[in-house]
Short mmCIF file of C-alpha atoms and ligand atoms in Angstrom, two decimals:
data_model
loop_
_atom_site.label_atom_id
_atom_site.label_comp_id
_atom_site.label_asym_id
_atom_site.label_seq_id
_atom_site.Cartn_x
_atom_site.Cartn_y
_atom_site.Cartn_z
CA MET A 18 -22.19 -5.19 -14.68
CA ALA A 19 -19.73 -7.51 -15.60
CA LYS A 20 -20.68 -11.29 -15.22
CA ARG A 21 -20.26 -13.04 -11.93
CA PHE A 22 -19.63 -16.60 -11.42
CA SER A 23 -20.37 -19.34 -8.79
CA PRO A 24 -17.06 -19.20 -5.53
CA ASP A 25 -16.52 -23.00 -6.99
CA LYS A 26 -15.36 -21.78 -10.88
CA TYR A 27 -13.16 -18.82 -9.80
CA VAL A 28 -11.89 -21.08 -7.49
CA GLU A 29 -11.49 -23.66 -10.04
CA GLY A 30 -10.43 -21.33 -12.64
CA ILE A 31 -7.25 -19.49 -10.10
CA LEU A 32 -5.96 -22.85 -8.71
CA ALA A 33 -5.02 -23.87 -13.22
CA GLY A 34 -3.43 -21.02 -12.71
CA ASP A 35 -6.22 -19.38 -15.16
CA ARG A 36 -5.69 -15.48 -15.81
CA VAL A 37 -8.66 -14.18 -17.32
CA MET A 38 -10.24 -16.05 -13.74
CA LEU A 39 -7.35 -14.85 -11.18
CA SER A 40 -8.15 -11.19 -12.89
CA ARG A 41 -11.24 -11.18 -11.82
CA ALA A 42 -12.24 -12.87 -8.45
CA ILE A 43 -9.42 -9.49 -8.33
CA THR A 44 -11.82 -7.58 -9.66
CA LEU A 45 -13.81 -8.96 -7.25
CA VAL A 46 -11.60 -8.20 -4.30
CA GLU A 47 -11.34 -5.07 -5.66
CA SER A 48 -15.08 -4.35 -5.68
CA ARG A 49 -17.62 -1.96 -3.23
CA LEU A 50 -20.50 -4.51 -4.00
CA HIS A 51 -20.68 -5.95 -0.18
CA SER A 52 -21.95 -9.50 -3.06
CA ASP A 53 -18.75 -9.34 -4.52
CA GLN A 54 -17.10 -9.29 -1.23
CA GLU A 55 -19.36 -11.25 0.17
CA LEU A 56 -17.81 -14.25 -2.91
CA ALA A 57 -14.51 -13.27 -3.19
CA GLN A 58 -14.32 -14.16 1.05
CA GLU A 59 -15.33 -16.90 0.11
CA VAL A 60 -12.75 -17.83 -3.09
CA ILE A 61 -10.52 -16.78 -0.38
CA ASN A 62 -11.29 -18.34 1.94
CA GLN A 63 -11.08 -21.93 -0.31
CA VAL A 64 -7.85 -20.96 -2.05
CA LEU A 65 -6.03 -20.50 1.45
CA PRO A 66 -4.35 -23.83 1.67
CA ARG A 67 -2.98 -22.87 -1.51
CA THR A 68 -1.52 -20.22 -1.44
CA GLY A 69 1.11 -18.62 0.93
CA ARG A 70 4.12 -20.93 -1.57
CA SER A 71 5.65 -17.31 -3.05
CA VAL A 72 8.00 -15.46 -1.97
CA ARG A 73 6.40 -11.45 -1.98
CA ILE A 74 9.46 -8.34 -2.22
CA GLY A 75 8.61 -5.14 -2.64
CA ILE A 76 10.18 -2.65 -4.60
CA THR A 77 10.13 0.84 -3.88
CA GLY A 78 11.52 4.13 -4.41
CA VAL A 79 10.65 7.89 -5.49
CA PRO A 80 8.94 8.54 -9.19
CA GLY A 81 11.96 9.07 -12.33
CA VAL A 82 14.54 6.47 -9.62
CA GLY A 83 13.83 4.19 -13.01
CA LYS A 84 11.28 1.46 -10.82
CA SER A 85 9.54 0.32 -13.93
CA THR A 86 12.36 0.27 -15.93
CA PHE A 87 14.21 -1.86 -13.09
CA ILE A 88 10.88 -3.95 -12.91
CA GLU A 89 10.54 -4.43 -15.86
CA ALA A 90 13.74 -5.61 -16.68
CA PHE A 91 14.54 -7.76 -12.63
CA GLY A 92 11.30 -9.56 -13.76
CA ASN A 93 12.54 -11.02 -16.81
CA TYR A 94 15.30 -11.72 -15.10
CA VAL A 95 12.67 -13.70 -12.86
CA ILE A 96 11.66 -15.58 -14.99
CA GLN A 97 14.10 -16.47 -17.37
CA GLU A 98 16.92 -16.67 -15.50
CA GLN A 99 15.21 -18.56 -12.15
CA GLY A 100 12.40 -19.69 -14.36
CA LYS A 101 9.72 -18.51 -12.46
CA LYS A 102 6.16 -17.21 -12.80
CA LEU A 103 5.90 -13.84 -11.59
CA ALA A 104 3.42 -11.17 -10.45
CA VAL A 105 3.22 -7.41 -10.26
CA LEU A 106 1.41 -5.73 -7.71
CA ALA A 107 1.43 -2.12 -7.17
CA ILE A 108 0.00 0.12 -4.80
CA ASP A 109 -0.32 4.01 -5.80
CA PRO A 110 -3.07 5.59 -3.83
CA THR A 111 -2.01 8.63 -5.65
CA SER A 112 -3.91 6.58 -9.69
CA GLN A 113 -7.22 7.71 -10.20
CA ARG A 114 -6.77 6.63 -13.57
CA SER A 115 -8.32 3.49 -14.55
CA GLY A 116 -5.00 1.75 -15.78
CA GLY A 117 -3.87 2.82 -12.51
CA SER A 118 -0.26 2.98 -12.22
CA ILE A 119 1.91 0.54 -13.73
CA LEU A 120 0.18 0.44 -16.87
CA GLY A 121 -1.49 4.10 -17.45
CA ASP A 122 2.31 4.73 -19.61
CA LYS A 123 2.45 2.22 -22.65
CA THR A 124 5.47 1.89 -23.23
CA ARG A 125 6.19 1.13 -18.71
CA MET A 126 6.93 -3.12 -18.60
CA GLU A 127 6.40 -4.16 -22.47
CA SER A 128 7.60 -6.75 -22.80
CA LEU A 129 7.74 -8.14 -18.81
CA SER A 130 3.34 -6.88 -20.28
CA VAL A 131 2.46 -9.80 -23.28
CA ASN A 132 4.96 -12.38 -20.96
CA PRO A 133 2.82 -15.67 -20.61
CA GLN A 134 4.78 -15.95 -16.99
CA ALA A 135 3.98 -13.14 -15.96
CA PHE A 136 0.54 -11.44 -15.29
CA ILE A 137 0.98 -7.46 -14.09
CA ARG A 138 -2.75 -6.00 -12.06
CA PRO A 139 -2.73 -2.15 -11.78
CA SER A 140 -3.28 -0.60 -8.79
CA PRO A 141 -7.26 -0.10 -8.06
CA ALA A 142 -8.40 2.88 -8.66
CA GLY A 143 -9.74 6.25 -6.89
CA LYS A 144 -9.65 4.21 -3.52
CA SER A 145 -7.91 5.16 0.19
CA LEU A 146 -4.92 3.91 0.80
CA GLY A 147 -6.12 1.56 3.35
CA GLY A 148 -8.61 0.39 0.34
CA VAL A 149 -5.97 -0.64 -2.44
CA THR A 150 -3.97 -1.73 1.07
CA ARG A 151 -7.01 -4.49 1.79
CA SER A 152 -7.39 -5.13 -1.44
CA THR A 153 -3.50 -5.88 -2.66
CA ARG A 154 -3.14 -7.65 -0.11
CA GLU A 155 -5.66 -10.55 -0.78
CA SER A 156 -4.38 -9.93 -4.35
CA ILE A 157 -1.69 -11.21 -3.19
CA ILE A 158 -3.46 -14.56 -2.19
CA LEU A 159 -5.06 -14.81 -4.67
CA CYS A 160 -2.15 -15.25 -7.72
CA GLU A 161 -0.19 -17.77 -4.81
CA ALA A 162 -3.29 -19.79 -5.99
CA ALA A 163 -2.47 -19.12 -9.52
CA GLY A 164 0.85 -20.46 -9.62
CA PHE A 165 2.60 -17.26 -9.30
CA GLU A 166 5.65 -18.10 -7.28
CA VAL A 167 7.39 -14.37 -7.46
CA ILE A 168 5.07 -11.29 -5.89
CA PHE A 169 6.63 -7.55 -6.51
CA VAL A 170 4.71 -5.11 -4.98
CA GLU A 171 5.48 -1.19 -6.15
CA THR A 172 4.48 1.57 -4.84
CA VAL A 173 6.03 5.37 -5.74
CA GLY A 174 8.38 5.81 -2.61
CA VAL A 175 6.47 9.76 -1.59
CA GLY A 176 4.29 8.30 0.82
CA GLN A 177 2.84 6.08 3.98
CA SER A 178 2.23 3.30 1.24
CA GLU A 179 5.63 2.17 1.49
CA THR A 180 5.17 1.35 5.43
CA ALA A 181 1.73 -0.64 3.89
CA VAL A 182 3.84 -2.41 1.76
CA HIS A 183 6.93 -3.10 3.96
CA ALA A 184 3.67 -5.21 5.94
CA MET A 185 2.92 -7.65 3.83
CA VAL A 186 6.15 -8.70 1.83
CA ASP A 187 8.72 -11.08 2.52
CA PHE A 188 11.31 -8.77 1.30
CA PHE A 189 12.44 -4.92 1.47
CA LEU A 190 13.73 -3.24 -1.68
CA LEU A 191 15.06 0.68 -1.71
CA LEU A 192 15.88 1.44 -5.01
CA MET A 193 18.12 5.18 -5.04
CA LEU A 194 19.56 7.47 -7.59
CA ALA A 195 23.49 7.74 -6.92
CA GLY A 196 24.53 11.29 -6.24
CA ALA A 197 21.29 12.28 -5.43
CA GLY A 198 21.34 12.66 -1.48
CA ASP A 199 18.21 11.15 0.59
CA GLU A 200 16.79 14.08 0.92
CA LEU A 201 16.29 15.59 -2.95
CA GLN A 202 15.40 12.16 -3.31
CA GLY A 203 12.76 12.46 -0.83
CA ILE A 204 13.67 9.13 0.96
CA LYS A 205 12.52 9.22 4.65
CA ARG A 206 15.28 7.26 7.04
CA GLY A 207 12.46 5.53 8.66
CA ILE A 208 11.76 4.00 4.82
CA MET A 209 15.42 3.23 4.71
CA GLU A 210 15.38 1.07 7.52
CA MET A 211 13.22 -0.47 6.39
CA ALA A 212 15.06 -2.08 3.73
CA ASP A 213 16.27 -5.60 3.55
CA ALA A 214 18.04 -4.05 0.61
CA ILE A 215 19.14 -1.47 -1.26
CA ALA A 216 19.69 -0.81 -5.31
CA ILE A 217 21.40 2.75 -6.45
CA THR A 218 20.09 2.00 -9.88
CA LYS A 219 21.23 3.80 -13.37
CA ALA A 220 25.12 1.97 -13.35
CA ASP A 221 25.85 2.39 -16.47
CA GLY A 222 27.71 4.74 -18.76
CA SER A 223 29.42 7.95 -16.96
CA ASN A 224 27.11 7.00 -14.19
CA VAL A 225 29.36 3.65 -12.62
CA ASP A 226 31.86 5.85 -10.97
CA LYS A 227 29.12 7.91 -9.07
CA ALA A 228 26.93 4.22 -8.32
CA LYS A 229 29.73 2.76 -6.88
CA ALA A 230 30.00 5.54 -4.40
CA ALA A 231 26.95 5.59 -3.79
CA ARG A 232 26.74 2.40 -2.51
CA ALA A 233 29.77 2.87 -0.47
CA GLU A 234 28.36 5.26 1.85
CA TYR A 235 24.40 3.32 1.64
CA GLN A 236 26.04 0.47 2.94
CA ASN A 237 28.01 3.31 5.89
CA ALA A 238 25.26 4.23 6.96
CA LEU A 239 23.10 0.98 7.20
CA HIS A 240 26.31 0.12 9.28
CA LEU A 241 25.55 2.36 12.06
CA TYR A 242 21.63 1.22 12.10
CA PRO A 243 20.32 -1.00 14.97
CA MET A 244 21.01 -4.58 13.83
CA ALA A 245 17.31 -6.30 12.60
CA SER A 246 15.93 -9.06 14.86
CA SER A 247 15.89 -10.94 11.50
CA GLY A 248 19.19 -10.83 11.76
CA TRP A 249 19.89 -9.64 8.55
CA LEU A 250 22.10 -7.15 7.98
CA PRO A 251 20.62 -4.65 4.08
CA LYS A 252 22.78 -5.13 1.05
CA VAL A 253 23.63 -2.54 -0.87
CA SER A 254 24.13 -2.82 -4.61
CA THR A 255 24.13 -1.28 -8.17
CA CYS A 256 22.53 -2.07 -11.38
CA SER A 257 21.21 -0.97 -14.79
CA ALA A 258 18.57 -1.58 -16.16
CA LEU A 259 19.37 -1.01 -19.53
CA GLN A 260 22.38 -2.51 -19.41
CA ASN A 261 20.31 -6.00 -17.47
CA THR A 262 23.72 -6.07 -14.99
CA GLY A 263 23.61 -6.35 -11.14
CA LEU A 264 19.96 -8.11 -11.50
CA ASP A 265 21.99 -11.37 -10.66
CA LYS A 266 23.65 -9.90 -7.13
CA ILE A 267 20.11 -8.47 -6.02
CA TRP A 268 18.88 -11.83 -7.00
CA GLN A 269 20.94 -13.34 -5.15
CA THR A 270 20.51 -11.41 -2.02
CA VAL A 271 17.57 -12.22 -1.49
CA GLU A 272 17.51 -15.72 -2.06
CA ASP A 273 20.53 -15.15 1.11
CA TYR A 274 17.91 -13.50 2.94
CA LEU A 275 15.56 -16.66 2.33
CA GLN A 276 18.19 -19.08 3.59
CA LEU A 277 19.51 -17.39 6.62
CA THR A 278 16.01 -15.72 7.74
CA GLN A 279 13.88 -19.58 7.14
CA SER A 280 17.08 -20.71 9.24
CA ASN A 281 16.42 -18.93 12.12
CA GLY A 282 12.65 -18.65 12.07
CA TYR A 283 12.23 -15.15 10.68
CA PHE A 284 10.60 -15.65 7.87
CA ASP A 285 7.31 -17.42 9.50
CA LYS A 286 7.96 -15.37 12.75
CA LYS A 287 6.84 -12.62 10.38
CA ARG A 288 4.49 -14.41 8.12
CA ARG A 289 2.24 -15.23 10.83
CA ASP A 290 2.39 -10.94 12.62
CA GLN A 291 1.66 -10.02 9.50
CA ASN A 292 -1.71 -11.85 9.33
CA LEU A 293 -2.38 -11.05 12.75
CA GLN A 294 -1.22 -7.34 11.60
CA TRP A 295 -4.17 -8.02 8.21
CA MET A 296 -6.78 -9.06 10.67
CA TYR A 297 -6.61 -6.55 13.13
CA GLU A 298 -6.12 -4.04 9.56
CA ALA A 299 -9.63 -5.95 8.15
CA ILE A 300 -11.94 -5.57 12.00
CA ARG A 301 -10.85 -1.63 12.36
CA GLN A 302 -11.68 -1.30 8.30
CA SER A 303 -14.92 -3.16 9.03
CA LEU A 304 -16.22 -1.13 11.87
CA GLU A 305 -14.99 2.38 10.23
CA GLU A 306 -17.26 1.26 7.80
CA ARG A 307 -20.20 0.10 8.98
CA PHE A 308 -20.23 2.96 11.38
CA TYR A 309 -19.90 5.51 8.68
CA ALA A 310 -23.06 2.74 6.75
CA ALA A 311 -25.13 3.34 9.78
CA GLN A 312 -28.51 5.55 8.84
CA GLN A 313 -28.65 7.35 11.86
CA VAL A 314 -25.00 8.12 11.78
CA LYS A 315 -25.41 9.50 8.37
CA GLU A 316 -27.87 11.01 9.61
CA GLN A 317 -26.55 13.35 12.00
CA LEU A 318 -23.31 13.75 11.00
CA PRO A 319 -22.73 16.78 9.02
CA GLY A 320 -24.86 18.43 12.59
CA ILE A 321 -22.86 17.18 14.56
CA THR A 322 -19.77 18.40 12.36
CA ASP A 323 -20.85 22.07 12.06
CA GLU A 324 -21.04 21.37 15.82
CA VAL A 325 -17.90 20.76 16.43
CA LYS A 326 -16.68 23.61 13.48
CA GLU A 327 -18.20 26.32 15.23
CA GLY A 328 -16.61 25.07 18.58
CA ASN A 329 -20.43 24.28 20.31
CA LYS A 330 -19.18 21.11 21.04
CA SER A 331 -15.92 19.00 21.85
CA ALA A 332 -14.55 16.72 19.91
CA PHE A 333 -14.74 13.36 21.79
CA ALA A 334 -18.15 14.95 23.34
CA ALA A 335 -18.81 14.73 19.62
CA ALA A 336 -17.44 11.21 18.95
CA ALA A 337 -18.88 9.84 21.78
CA GLU A 338 -22.09 10.80 20.80
CA LEU A 339 -21.76 9.65 17.50
CA LEU A 340 -20.91 6.28 18.33
CA LYS A 341 -23.55 6.07 20.68
CA LEU A 342 -25.74 5.55 18.09
CA VAL A 343 -24.61 2.08 15.98
P1 LIG B 411 10.10 5.40 -11.65
O1 LIG B 411 9.02 6.56 -12.56
O2 LIG B 411 10.53 5.00 -11.10
O3 LIG B 411 8.93 3.99 -12.75
O4 LIG B 411 10.87 5.98 -13.60
P2 LIG B 411 11.02 5.10 -14.43
O5 LIG B 411 11.55 3.60 -15.22
O6 LIG B 411 10.28 5.57 -15.88
O7 LIG B 411 12.50 5.87 -15.59
C1 LIG B 411 13.49 6.94 -15.03
C2 LIG B 411 13.84 6.94 -16.32
O8 LIG B 411 15.24 6.92 -16.02
C3 LIG B 411 13.67 7.09 -17.82
O9 LIG B 411 14.15 8.02 -18.78
C4 LIG B 411 14.44 5.71 -17.63
O10 LIG B 411 14.81 5.57 -19.35
C5 LIG B 411 15.36 6.14 -17.58
N1 LIG B 411 15.93 4.82 -16.61
C6 LIG B 411 15.46 3.98 -16.01
N2 LIG B 411 16.55 2.79 -15.88
C7 LIG B 411 18.33 3.33 -16.11
C8 LIG B 411 18.45 2.69 -15.90
O11 LIG B 411 19.05 1.17 -15.99
N3 LIG B 411 19.91 3.20 -17.07
C9 LIG B 411 19.44 4.72 -17.06
N4 LIG B 411 21.33 5.37 -18.04
N5 LIG B 411 18.64 4.82 -17.48
C10 LIG B 411 17.42 3.66 -16.54
#
């Protein structure tokens, strides 16, 4: 087992921007051990007053859309042109390898991963979506305490993980390919509705015209959606991560969004709502964990499961019987 420190030691290190301590604290957050969880909560509680001041940006898109290339280019832009410190976290419940998604392939985010102004943390391996979501939320807080001003949360745009990411970020950016069609890209309408901005990727070479056409098409499509309660109308732009074009425009869109939502109160309201959502989610998860960890449940679950399978007991009666055990 890795070395553990006192909560103060983690807190001191994180607040001083010590990346090794930040990494270690995130490891605690990701741990399944009860003692690690307790230690993590103590650290989080102590750093909490120093958090909340970053811009949290969710980035999604189907595999092949150019997510990692984009994050590398846009990340470098944010660091170099905007002078910000950047943390990149990932939500990928499918990643089983240790090292997870973002660094799974060595060529991904080559320059960001060695940039001292960037902190990259892959998705924790071998966890359920709920587990990944929780550790990512807590990791955001730890990164903020360590002085990271912009946080990217990357997710693969194919499942429920976008909804989870949307619930923990201020701004949601959807990457799309030109000319592939929504259905081909597996992008569901609900995801488009969540987007605060859409960026058409790979707008370079012979692809430029197609990308421009796609931009117009998506911008029109977005006009058909009801106005969001933020008062923000989602923007569509084109970019090329290979040629570093269009990145400034996307950052400008983020800033415009922040300006609008911070002045009309939506930004704070959304953060407060998200906090409450995190609380309820934490309660739900913890109840579930406790339920399945209870000795009596462990003993009786297999038998009752068989009874339900064989049709000898209704699902509701079975659930009620099990719930009575705890
Ligand atoms: P991901 O699966 O969404 O992370 O996509 P990658 O970043 O791995 O990119 C998928 C492929 O698209 C790779 O072959 C990239 O070289 C290519 N690609 C990514 N960004 C661009 C771009 O801006 N222009 C062009 N022409 N190709 C790109």
